[in-house]
C-alpha positions in Angstrom: -2.1 -44.6 57.8 -1.9 -41.2 56.1 -3.3 -38.2 57.8 -3.9 -36.2 54.5 -1.9 -33.7 52.6 0.7 -31.7 54.4 -0.4 -28.0 54.3 2.9 -26.9 52.5 2.5 -29.5 49.8 1.0 -28.5 46.4 -2.6 -29.5 45.8 -3.2 -28.7 42.2 -1.1 -27.6 39.3 1.7 -27.0 41.7 -0.1 -24.4 43.7 -0.9 -24.5 47.5 -4.3 -23.7 48.9 -3.5 -20.2 50.1 -2.1 -19.6 46.6 -5.4 -20.6 45.1 -7.3 -18.4 47.5 -5.2 -15.5 46.6 -5.6 -16.3 42.8 -9.3 -16.6 43.3 -9.5 -13.4 45.2 -7.5 -11.4 42.5 -9.9 -12.7 39.9 -13.3 -12.6 41.6 -12.7 -9.5 43.8 -12.9 -7.0 40.9 -15.8 -8.8 39.2 -17.8 -8.8 42.4 -17.0 -5.1 43.0 -18.2 -4.2 39.6 -21.4 -6.2 40.0 -22.2 -4.7 43.4 -21.5 -1.1 41.9 -23.9 -1.8 39.0 -26.5 -3.1 41.2 -26.2 -0.1 43.6 -26.2 2.3 40.5 -29.3 0.7 39.1 -31.1 1.0 42.4 -30.3 4.6 42.6 -31.3 5.4 39.1 -34.6 3.6 39.6 -35.2 5.7 42.8 -34.2 8.9 41.0 -36.9 8.2 38.3 -39.4 7.4 40.8 -38.8 10.6 42.8 -39.0 12.6 39.4 -42.3 11.0 38.7 -43.7 11.9 42.1 -42.5 15.4 41.7 -44.3 15.7 38.4 -47.5 14.4 40.1 -47.3 16.5 43.0 -46.5 19.8 41.0 -49.4 19.1 38.5 -52.0 17.4 40.7 -54.3 20.5 40.5 -53.9 20.6 36.7 -54.9 17.2 35.4 -55.0 18.6 31.8 -51.3 19.3 32.1 -49.3 17.0 29.7 -46.8 16.2 32.5 -49.4 15.0 34.8 -50.7 12.6 32.2 -47.2 11.4 31.5 -46.6 10.8 35.2 -49.9 8.9 35.7 -49.2 6.7 32.6 -45.7 6.0 33.7 -46.5 4.8 37.2 -47.0 1.1 36.0 -43.4 1.3 34.7 -41.7 2.8 37.7 -43.7 1.2 40.4 -44.8 -2.2 39.0 -43.2 -4.1 42.0 -45.1 -2.3 44.6 -48.6 -3.6 45.1 -49.8 -0.7 47.2 -49.0 1.9 44.7 -50.3 -0.2 41.7 -53.6 -0.7 43.7 -53.9 2.9 44.4 -53.1 3.6 40.7 -55.8 1.2 39.5 -58.4 2.8 41.9 -57.5 6.3 40.5 -57.7 5.3 36.9 -61.1 3.5 37.6 -62.6 6.7 39.1 -61.2 9.0 36.4 -62.5 6.9 33.6 -66.0 7.0 35.1 -68.3 9.6 33.5 -70.6 10.9 36.3 -74.0 12.3 35.7 -74.7 15.7 36.6 -76.4 14.6 39.7 -73.3 12.9 41.1 -70.6 15.1 39.6 -69.7 16.7 43.1 -69.4 13.4 44.7 -67.4 12.1 41.9 -64.9 15.0 42.0 -64.5 14.4 45.7 -63.9 10.7 45.1 -61.4 11.7 42.4 -59.4 14.0 44.7 -59.5 11.3 47.4 -58.1 8.6 45.0 -55.5 11.0 43.8 -54.4 11.8 47.3 -54.2 8.0 48.2 -52.0 7.5 45.1 -49.7 10.2 46.0 -49.6 9.1 49.6 -48.7 5.6 48.6 -46.0 6.7 46.2 -44.5 9.0 48.9 -44.7 6.1 51.4 -42.9 3.7 49.1 -40.1 6.3 48.6 -39.7 7.0 52.3 -41.3 10.4 52.5 -43.1 11.2 55.7 -46.3 13.1 54.8 -49.9 12.6 55.9 -52.7 12.2 53.4 -54.4 15.2 54.8 -51.1 17.3 54.3 -51.0 16.1 50.7 -54.6 17.1 50.1 -54.5 20.4 51.9 -50.9 21.7 51.1 -51.0 22.2 47.4 -50.4 25.7 45.9 -51.2 27.0 42.5 -50.7 30.6 41.6 -54.0 32.4 40.8 -52.6 33.8 37.7 -51.5 30.4 36.4 -55.0 29.0 36.9 -56.7 31.9 35.4 -54.4 31.5 32.4 -55.1 27.8 32.1 -58.9 28.5 32.4 -58.6 31.1 29.8 -56.8 28.7 27.5 -59.4 25.9 28.2 -62.2 28.3 27.4 -60.5 29.4 24.1 -60.1 25.6 23.2 -63.7 25.1 23.9 -64.7 28.0 21.6 -62.7 26.7 18.6 -65.6 24.4 17.2 -68.1 27.4 17.3 -65.4 29.5 15.5 -64.9 26.9 12.9 -68.7 26.6 12.3 -69.1 30.3 12.0 -66.2 30.5 9.5 -67.7 27.6 7.5 -71.1 29.2 7.5 -69.6 32.5 6.5 -67.6 30.8 3.5 -70.9 29.2 2.4 -72.7 32.5 2.5 -69.9 34.3 0.5 -70.0 31.4 -2.0 -73.7 32.2 -2.8 -73.4 36.0 -2.7 -72.9 37.6 -6.2 -69.6 39.4 -6.6 -69.1 42.9 -7.9 -67.5 41.5 -11.0 -70.5 39.2 -11.8 -73.0 42.0 -11.2 -71.1 44.3 -13.7 -71.0 41.6 -16.2 -74.8 41.2 -16.2 -75.2 44.9 -17.1 
C-alpha cells in the first residue's frame, strides 16, 4: 500500500509542487497586478468624467441655453447609464423640458422644470458621494448679475435678427424699384 507521492519527489516535468507554485506566482503575479491596475485606472477615469459632467451641470444650471449645459445633459446617458436613479431623474427632466406649456401653465411648468433639474443634480451628486441636500442645490446657485445681463442682451439681439433681415430685404426690394440718378439722366 502506497501513501502517495513523497513531498520531495518530482510531480511533473521534474518539478516539485513548491517549484510549480513559485513559477505560477512569477508568471501570474505581474499579469494580475496589471489587470488590477487597469481596472482601478478605468474606474478612476470614469469617476473623473462623471465629476466633470456634474461640474458642468452645476455651473451652468441657470443658463440652459449654454452649450456646456446642453452637452452635459446629453452626456448623462453615457456617463451614468448604469445608475437607474440618475437615469430616471434624467428621463423625467427630459420629459418636462420637451413639454411646450401654454401661457396659462408656464409658471407651473417652470417650477416643475427647476424641481426636476434639482432632482437630477441631487441624484448625480448622491451617486458620486457628495453630501448636499436638494434644497441646498436649489437655493445655493450664484450667477453674476452682469453675466446674466450680458446673456439676456445676447438673446434679445438674436431674437431681433429675423426682424433686421426682413427690414433689409424690404429695403433691397424698395431700392430695386427706385429709379437711380443715372437712369433719370438718361431719360432727359
